[in-house]
Amino acid sequence: MKTDFKEEWKHLNQYQMEAVLDESPACVVNANVGSGKTTVLIAKILYLHYEKSVPLEDMVVLTFTNKAADEIISRLRKKEPGLSREQVMGFGTFHSAALHLLKHQLSLEQTGWNREFTVISPDEEADLAAEVIAEQKLTVRYKNRLKKRLEQEYPGYVRGKESSRYRDDLFRLFPLLEEEKKRQNKMSFSDLLRVSAVLLRAGEWHPQWMIVDEVQDSDAQQIEFLEALKGKDTRLFAVGDPNQVIYSWRGTGENMFYLLKHRFAAKELSLPVNYRSSASILEAANRFLQSGAGIQSSRGAGGKIVVKNHYDPFQEAEYLAGRIRALHDAGRAYGEIAVFYRLQKQAELLKKVLERQRIPCEVSVRKTVRDIPVLNWLIKVLRFSVNPADGQMGMEALADPQYGETRTRAKAKKIIREQKWDNVLLYQRMLEFQDQEAWKKDTVPKAAEIFAYFGLREALHPTASAYQEDEKLVLRLLERICGYSREKGCGLIEGTREFVNQSALYGVNLLSADRDMDSAGIENFPGDTVKLMTLHASKGLEFETVFLIGMNQGLIPLHSQSFEQEEEERRLFFVGITRAKDELELSYYTNPGEPGISGEYSRYLRMLPPHLLEWEELRSEGEKRSNLQQLRREVQEQIREKKEQEQKEQEPQKNTAVKYARHPKYGAGILVSEDEMMVEVEFEGYGRKQFLKAFGEVTVEGE
DNA sequence: AAGATCTATCTTTTT
DNA sequence: GATAGATCTT
């Protein structure tokens, strides 16, 4: 099937066209905000594919986040519905591309890992490191910050630095940790990129084209991966915006856009025309542009930018509820309205008030299987089943305080070390999982069969109050794994292995179907709701109406200690206001009610051209005010209660050492909660029971 | 075991 | 520039 390109591309402007047609060995496109970056990327891929007959399989299309990868694939699929999964194998994040190469393209033989490896998250790597430290009796300082230290100091170690800045055993840990990861056949995120780069340099495989999105967000390791991926005839096409670097505090060094350009001696093109925002909004945004000649507008002036002053965050929220309702009544969809703020904690009050006023709204938070305890445990079980070398995982699956065998960590470790599996059904089933002949083939069982195989009914404790819900969640996840395996035609065991690896890299969004099959709509929240999010989370999105709240000195920009950070705050504000298509409203409060935040408005407001702004003071009438007072009390009470509850929920989890209790009739059980009066204990086969301490029937023991 | 000293965190969060 | 937490010192 051949697309008519004249028809297809007549909507591209000359700059976009030039980028699409460019065939330099390396080209970086400096894409201004809202300039049709993704459109160009898609057009480029289609152009190469249909006009230049480059098979999609010979392109590697790399993004920084999964969300971006999903969007590209789904937009491509809209143009080309017949797109198969195999064709877009090389499309994804740097990490998923590396994973794919290691699994299918490169030969791992000499690395110490083998093809059945599983991927571990930074948390899991830190856990493993802690084990190694304990076993080898290493002295490593600041163990509570181990995860961070591993991440921060590893590059120094690789570059051949002598020792850690704290003069401890951390640099001795690194090689030992690597040994252990090889022994357990597990790779960390950075291993994926590092090892695949090493193998790629040996020249085994190179694509015809490397296409990179949001290149300003990549880090040194990712640039290195690109260099390794590039063969003699590989061409590079990268798109990015140096003005939208808002994550450099995460370790992304200085402007990667120009670094990449320099490293690949790339030609630089630009996309100067913005198609999103009104001219007024763009004129404001231009004041905050840090590099480039300025954004060209393609739309009319639009209304002024409204600046509002509120008494405090509460009244601001009240006002927003009313304003949003009015907008909605005037025909604006809730989904086209967003409220941005600098700090996550500003969301709570806002959400409460909006909900109270019956405004449908959603706070942007990513929920994955890891946030749901029972699924987090199930993933551990599956990870060990699919990779029995992973003793760490096996131990954690057996030692979970809530699910399964609920043994102590020491006992679980012993079982695994001695491989004593008589009497431990779950352990036995995990070990034998890979030997199930039927599941090796392409026959995929029903979720219920796997449920029964692992004895999950017992493991989830049928008497527990959460059982119904847990069972449903577990079956749903198993169902998805079956579906995934079936679709791949690879049998359950291989399918499960791939699934757990993916879940380490993507997290699993439970609400959505398979990401490759139905990715439209994942990136946004479903339904017509007002979106509440941090400025950081707003990147890449657009809305007709944007409210940016808390424009107070000390909040926007947030108190920052260095010049670089101050620059980043400015870019963050730039990103925020350029999300708005038609209406932008900025507000601050005279009474922030938080120490460190002043009642003065942000100096950023003074940096905007005055003729674009419309200042409005808001005064509250007496009657409305008394109404407010009561609402305020109620909402504050609710928030306080919620906080207390959260604290309660967290406490037992923090207490990782499981406490056991003994009762003359019910035997040994697990301590659920305890206060001055009562103890609550969960007994196998009896469920949860509460006892008065005064009766003294129950004795609580340590480990 | 108390007291002194060092270190990171204030915020944002992806793979 | 204050504070919590870990570690070192005595």
PDB file of N, CA, C and O in Angstrom, chain A residues 226-274:
ATOM      1  N   LEU A 226      23.803   5.360  21.929  1.00  0.00           N
ATOM      2  CA  LEU A 226      23.604   5.797  20.546  1.00  0.00           C
ATOM      3  C   LEU A 226      24.885   5.660  19.736  1.00  0.00           C
ATOM      4  O   LEU A 226      24.873   5.205  18.592  1.00  0.00           O
ATOM      5  N   GLU A 227      25.994   6.059  20.343  1.00  0.00           N
ATOM      6  CA  GLU A 227      27.264   5.966  19.631  1.00  0.00           C
ATOM      7  C   GLU A 227      27.604   4.529  19.298  1.00  0.00           C
ATOM      8  O   GLU A 227      28.131   4.229  18.230  1.00  0.00           O
ATOM      9  N   ALA A 228      27.273   3.633  20.244  1.00  0.00           N
ATOM     10  CA  ALA A 228      27.564   2.222  20.008  1.00  0.00           C
ATOM     11  C   ALA A 228      26.629   1.636  18.950  1.00  0.00           C
ATOM     12  O   ALA A 228      27.005   0.771  18.171  1.00  0.00           O
ATOM     13  N   LEU A 229      25.423   2.133  18.942  1.00  0.00           N
ATOM     14  CA  LEU A 229      24.407   1.620  18.016  1.00  0.00           C
ATOM     15  C   LEU A 229      24.698   2.054  16.582  1.00  0.00           C
ATOM     16  O   LEU A 229      24.316   1.396  15.611  1.00  0.00           O
ATOM     17  N   LYS A 230      25.377   3.161  16.457  1.00  0.00           N
ATOM     18  CA  LYS A 230      25.637   3.730  15.131  1.00  0.00           C
ATOM     19  C   LYS A 230      26.691   2.915  14.385  1.00  0.00           C
ATOM     20  O   LYS A 230      27.817   2.762  14.829  1.00  0.00           O
ATOM     21  N   GLY A 231      26.291   2.390  13.242  1.00  0.00           N
ATOM     22  CA  GLY A 231      27.252   1.701  12.391  1.00  0.00           C
ATOM     23  C   GLY A 231      27.796   2.668  11.360  1.00  0.00           C
ATOM     24  O   GLY A 231      27.467   3.858  11.375  1.00  0.00           O
ATOM     25  N   LYS A 232      28.610   2.156  10.456  1.00  0.00           N
ATOM     26  CA  LYS A 232      29.258   3.013   9.453  1.00  0.00           C
ATOM     27  C   LYS A 232      28.209   3.788   8.643  1.00  0.00           C
ATOM     28  O   LYS A 232      28.378   4.962   8.348  1.00  0.00           O
ATOM     29  N   ASP A 233      27.119   3.120   8.286  1.00  0.00           N
ATOM     30  CA  ASP A 233      26.127   3.757   7.419  1.00  0.00           C
ATOM     31  C   ASP A 233      24.850   4.154   8.145  1.00  0.00           C
ATOM     32  O   ASP A 233      23.846   4.474   7.517  1.00  0.00           O
ATOM     33  N   THR A 234      24.877   4.079   9.463  1.00  0.00           N
ATOM     34  CA  THR A 234      23.678   4.443  10.212  1.00  0.00           C
ATOM     35  C   THR A 234      23.494   5.953  10.233  1.00  0.00           C
ATOM     36  O   THR A 234      24.451   6.693  10.448  1.00  0.00           O
ATOM     37  N   ARG A 235      22.249   6.371   9.976  1.00  0.00           N
ATOM     38  CA  ARG A 235      21.971   7.802  10.047  1.00  0.00           C
ATOM     39  C   ARG A 235      21.212   8.118  11.325  1.00  0.00           C
ATOM     40  O   ARG A 235      20.441   7.300  11.812  1.00  0.00           O
ATOM     41  N   LEU A 236      21.454   9.337  11.813  1.00  0.00           N
ATOM     42  CA  LEU A 236      20.817   9.766  13.052  1.00  0.00           C
ATOM     43  C   LEU A 236      19.869  10.934  12.787  1.00  0.00           C
ATOM     44  O   LEU A 236      20.217  11.882  12.098  1.00  0.00           O
ATOM     45  N   PHE A 237      18.674  10.825  13.326  1.00  0.00           N
ATOM     46  CA  PHE A 237      17.723  11.927  13.268  1.00  0.00           C
ATOM     47  C   PHE A 237      17.169  12.126  14.673  1.00  0.00           C
ATOM     48  O   PHE A 237      16.503  11.241  15.212  1.00  0.00           O
ATOM     49  N   ALA A 238      17.489  13.254  15.276  1.00  0.00           N
ATOM     50  CA  ALA A 238      17.077  13.464  16.662  1.00  0.00           C
ATOM     51  C   ALA A 238      16.310  14.770  16.798  1.00  0.00           C
ATOM     52  O   ALA A 238      16.631  15.769  16.162  1.00  0.00           O
ATOM     53  N   VAL A 239      15.289  14.733  17.626  1.00  0.00           N
ATOM     54  CA  VAL A 239      14.440  15.897  17.832  1.00  0.00           C
ATOM     55  C   VAL A 239      14.433  16.258  19.311  1.00  0.00           C
ATOM     56  O   VAL A 239      14.380  15.370  20.168  1.00  0.00           O
ATOM     57  N   GLY A 240      14.506  17.532  19.610  1.00  0.00           N
ATOM     58  CA  GLY A 240      14.467  17.915  21.015  1.00  0.00           C
ATOM     59  C   GLY A 240      14.309  19.415  21.177  1.00  0.00           C
ATOM     60  O   GLY A 240      14.343  20.159  20.206  1.00  0.00           O
ATOM     61  N   ASP A 241      14.108  19.843  22.423  1.00  0.00           N
ATOM     62  CA  ASP A 241      13.957  21.262  22.703  1.00  0.00           C
ATOM     63  C   ASP A 241      14.814  21.647  23.907  1.00  0.00           C
ATOM     64  O   ASP A 241      14.485  21.305  25.041  1.00  0.00           O
ATOM     65  N   PRO A 242      15.913  22.372  23.669  1.00  0.00           N
ATOM     66  CA  PRO A 242      16.802  22.747  24.773  1.00  0.00           C
ATOM     67  C   PRO A 242      16.103  23.614  25.818  1.00  0.00           C
ATOM     68  O   PRO A 242      16.602  23.729  26.939  1.00  0.00           O
ATOM     69  N   ASN A 243      14.975  24.202  25.450  1.00  0.00           N
ATOM     70  CA  ASN A 243      14.263  25.050  26.404  1.00  0.00           C
ATOM     71  C   ASN A 243      13.364  24.264  27.350  1.00  0.00           C
ATOM     72  O   ASN A 243      12.727  24.840  28.225  1.00  0.00           O
ATOM     73  N   GLN A 244      13.276  22.974  27.141  1.00  0.00           N
ATOM     74  CA  GLN A 244      12.379  22.194  27.999  1.00  0.00           C
ATOM     75  C   GLN A 244      13.118  21.191  28.879  1.00  0.00           C
ATOM     76  O   GLN A 244      12.580  20.150  29.221  1.00  0.00           O
ATOM     77  N   VAL A 245      14.343  21.524  29.220  1.00  0.00           N
ATOM     78  CA  VAL A 245      15.098  20.656  30.129  1.00  0.00           C
ATOM     79  C   VAL A 245      14.625  20.935  31.550  1.00  0.00           C
ATOM     80  O   VAL A 245      14.919  21.991  32.108  1.00  0.00           O
ATOM     81  N   ILE A 246      13.848  20.040  32.119  1.00  0.00           N
ATOM     82  CA  ILE A 246      13.363  20.276  33.487  1.00  0.00           C
ATOM     83  C   ILE A 246      13.721  19.139  34.436  1.00  0.00           C
ATOM     84  O   ILE A 246      13.290  19.119  35.574  1.00  0.00           O
ATOM     85  N   TYR A 247      14.518  18.203  33.960  1.00  0.00           N
ATOM     86  CA  TYR A 247      14.885  17.090  34.824  1.00  0.00           C
ATOM     87  C   TYR A 247      16.385  16.992  35.044  1.00  0.00           C
ATOM     88  O   TYR A 247      16.891  15.932  35.375  1.00  0.00           O
ATOM     89  N   SER A 248      17.104  18.093  34.884  1.00  0.00           N
ATOM     90  CA  SER A 248      18.559  17.976  34.991  1.00  0.00           C
ATOM     91  C   SER A 248      18.993  17.649  36.415  1.00  0.00           C
ATOM     92  O   SER A 248      20.042  17.090  36.633  1.00  0.00           O
ATOM     93  N   TRP A 249      18.136  17.964  37.397  1.00  0.00           N
ATOM     94  CA  TRP A 249      18.477  17.619  38.782  1.00  0.00           C
ATOM     95  C   TRP A 249      18.562  16.113  38.986  1.00  0.00           C
ATOM     96  O   TRP A 249      19.085  15.634  39.956  1.00  0.00           O
ATOM     97  N   ARG A 250      18.063  15.372  38.019  1.00  0.00           N
ATOM     98  CA  ARG A 250      18.100  13.908  38.131  1.00  0.00           C
ATOM     99  C   ARG A 250      19.445  13.372  37.676  1.00  0.00           C
ATOM    100  O   ARG A 250      19.677  12.194  37.673  1.00  0.00           O
ATOM    101  N   GLY A 251      20.320  14.242  37.250  1.00  0.00           N
ATOM    102  CA  GLY A 251      21.639  13.790  36.852  1.00  0.00           C
ATOM    103  C   GLY A 251      21.933  13.984  35.379  1.00  0.00           C
ATOM    104  O   GLY A 251      23.039  13.758  34.930  1.00  0.00           O
ATOM    105  N   THR A 252      20.921  14.397  34.609  1.00  0.00           N
ATOM    106  CA  THR A 252      21.182  14.720  33.221  1.00  0.00           C
ATOM    107  C   THR A 252      22.115  15.924  33.219  1.00  0.00           C
ATOM    108  O   THR A 252      21.777  16.954  33.763  1.00  0.00           O
ATOM    109  N   GLY A 253      23.269  15.774  32.628  1.00  0.00           N
ATOM    110  CA  GLY A 253      24.255  16.839  32.676  1.00  0.00           C
ATOM    111  C   GLY A 253      23.790  18.045  31.883  1.00  0.00           C
ATOM    112  O   GLY A 253      22.616  18.177  31.584  1.00  0.00           O
ATOM    113  N   GLU A 254      24.685  18.907  31.575  1.00  0.00           N
ATOM    114  CA  GLU A 254      24.308  20.109  30.858  1.00  0.00           C
ATOM    115  C   GLU A 254      23.883  19.803  29.441  1.00  0.00           C
ATOM    116  O   GLU A 254      24.265  18.803  28.842  1.00  0.00           O
ATOM    117  N   ASN A 255      23.127  20.674  28.946  1.00  0.00           N
ATOM    118  CA  ASN A 255      22.413  20.542  27.687  1.00  0.00           C
ATOM    119  C   ASN A 255      22.808  19.445  26.700  1.00  0.00           C
ATOM    120  O   ASN A 255      23.678  19.591  25.849  1.00  0.00           O
ATOM    121  N   MET A 256      22.127  18.346  26.826  1.00  0.00           N
ATOM    122  CA  MET A 256      22.402  17.165  26.028  1.00  0.00           C
ATOM    123  C   MET A 256      22.099  17.389  24.552  1.00  0.00           C
ATOM    124  O   MET A 256      22.639  16.708  23.703  1.00  0.00           O
ATOM    125  N   PHE A 257      21.237  18.335  24.267  1.00  0.00           N
ATOM    126  CA  PHE A 257      20.891  18.606  22.873  1.00  0.00           C
ATOM    127  C   PHE A 257      22.148  19.010  22.101  1.00  0.00           C
ATOM    128  O   PHE A 257      22.461  18.457  21.044  1.00  0.00           O
ATOM    129  N   TYR A 258      22.892  19.953  22.679  1.00  0.00           N
ATOM    130  CA  TYR A 258      24.085  20.438  21.981  1.00  0.00           C
ATOM    131  C   TYR A 258      25.237  19.455  22.077  1.00  0.00           C
ATOM    132  O   TYR A 258      26.073  19.368  21.183  1.00  0.00           O
ATOM    133  N   LEU A 259      25.254  18.714  23.180  1.00  0.00           N
ATOM    134  CA  LEU A 259      26.292  17.687  23.307  1.00  0.00           C
ATOM    135  C   LEU A 259      26.150  16.656  22.193  1.00  0.00           C
ATOM    136  O   LEU A 259      27.120  16.272  21.537  1.00  0.00           O
ATOM    137  N   LEU A 260      24.917  16.229  21.972  1.00  0.00           N
ATOM    138  CA  LEU A 260      24.662  15.233  20.927  1.00  0.00           C
ATOM    139  C   LEU A 260      25.036  15.803  19.559  1.00  0.00           C
ATOM    140  O   LEU A 260      25.700  15.145  18.751  1.00  0.00           O
ATOM    141  N   LYS A 261      24.619  17.027  19.324  1.00  0.00           N
ATOM    142  CA  LYS A 261      24.930  17.676  18.050  1.00  0.00           C
ATOM    143  C   LYS A 261      26.445  17.656  17.810  1.00  0.00           C
ATOM    144  O   LYS A 261      26.919  17.313  16.734  1.00  0.00           O
ATOM    145  N   HIS A 262      27.164  17.991  18.847  1.00  0.00           N
ATOM    146  CA  HIS A 262      28.617  18.051  18.759  1.00  0.00           C
ATOM    147  C   HIS A 262      29.230  16.661  18.531  1.00  0.00           C
ATOM    148  O   HIS A 262      30.041  16.458  17.636  1.00  0.00           O
ATOM    149  N   ARG A 263      28.799  15.702  19.326  1.00  0.00           N
ATOM    150  CA  ARG A 263      29.371  14.354  19.246  1.00  0.00           C
ATOM    151  C   ARG A 263      29.176  13.712  17.876  1.00  0.00           C
ATOM    152  O   ARG A 263      30.000  12.948  17.415  1.00  0.00           O
ATOM    153  N   PHE A 264      28.018  13.999  17.272  1.00  0.00           N
ATOM    154  CA  PHE A 264      27.736  13.368  15.983  1.00  0.00           C
ATOM    155  C   PHE A 264      27.976  14.315  14.811  1.00  0.00           C
ATOM    156  O   PHE A 264      27.611  14.014  13.683  1.00  0.00           O
ATOM    157  N   ALA A 265      28.554  15.463  15.115  1.00  0.00           N
ATOM    158  CA  ALA A 265      28.810  16.480  14.090  1.00  0.00           C
ATOM    159  C   ALA A 265      27.544  16.666  13.245  1.00  0.00           C
ATOM    160  O   ALA A 265      27.571  16.626  12.012  1.00  0.00           O
ATOM    161  N   ALA A 266      26.435  16.865  13.952  1.00  0.00           N
ATOM    162  CA  ALA A 266      25.144  16.867  13.275  1.00  0.00           C
ATOM    163  C   ALA A 266      24.780  18.234  12.727  1.00  0.00           C
ATOM    164  O   ALA A 266      25.170  19.269  13.261  1.00  0.00           O
ATOM    165  N   LYS A 267      24.028  18.204  11.648  1.00  0.00           N
ATOM    166  CA  LYS A 267      23.422  19.407  11.096  1.00  0.00           C
ATOM    167  C   LYS A 267      22.242  19.800  11.999  1.00  0.00           C
ATOM    168  O   LYS A 267      21.516  18.939  12.473  1.00  0.00           O
ATOM    169  N   GLU A 268      22.067  21.107  12.250  1.00  0.00           N
ATOM    170  CA  GLU A 268      20.946  21.524  13.095  1.00  0.00           C
ATOM    171  C   GLU A 268      19.868  22.228  12.275  1.00  0.00           C
ATOM    172  O   GLU A 268      20.140  23.170  11.547  1.00  0.00           O
ATOM    173  N   LEU A 269      18.669  21.720  12.387  1.00  0.00           N
ATOM    174  CA  LEU A 269      17.517  22.381  11.771  1.00  0.00           C
ATOM    175  C   LEU A 269      16.622  22.880  12.900  1.00  0.00           C
ATOM    176  O   LEU A 269      16.784  22.480  14.048  1.00  0.00           O
ATOM    177  N   SER A 270      15.649  23.730  12.558  1.00  0.00           N
ATOM    178  CA  SER A 270      14.753  24.151  13.631  1.00  0.00           C
ATOM    179  C   SER A 270      13.302  24.161  13.167  1.00  0.00           C
ATOM    180  O   SER A 270      13.009  24.234  11.977  1.00  0.00           O
ATOM    181  N   LEU A 271      12.426  24.051  14.123  1.00  0.00           N
ATOM    182  CA  LEU A 271      10.989  24.176  13.883  1.00  0.00           C
ATOM    183  C   LEU A 271      10.513  25.383  14.679  1.00  0.00           C
ATOM    184  O   LEU A 271      10.270  25.282  15.880  1.00  0.00           O
ATOM    185  N   PRO A 272      10.394  26.539  14.059  1.00  0.00           N
ATOM    186  CA  PRO A 272      10.129  27.753  14.834  1.00  0.00           C
ATOM    187  C   PRO A 272       8.653  28.073  15.062  1.00  0.00           C
ATOM    188  O   PRO A 272       8.341  28.884  15.928  1.00  0.00           O
ATOM    189  N   VAL A 273       7.768  27.454  14.328  1.00  0.00           N
ATOM    190  CA  VAL A 273       6.369  27.892  14.390  1.00  0.00           C
ATOM    191  C   VAL A 273       5.558  27.088  15.393  1.00  0.00           C
ATOM    192  O   VAL A 273       5.508  25.860  15.335  1.00  0.00           O
ATOM    193  N   ASN A 274       4.932  27.786  16.293  1.00  0.00           N
ATOM    194  CA  ASN A 274       4.092  27.143  17.299  1.00  0.00           C
ATOM    195  C   ASN A 274       2.647  27.105  16.834  1.00  0.00           C
ATOM    196  O   ASN A 274       2.103  28.099  16.370  1.00  0.00           O
TER     197      ASN A 274
END
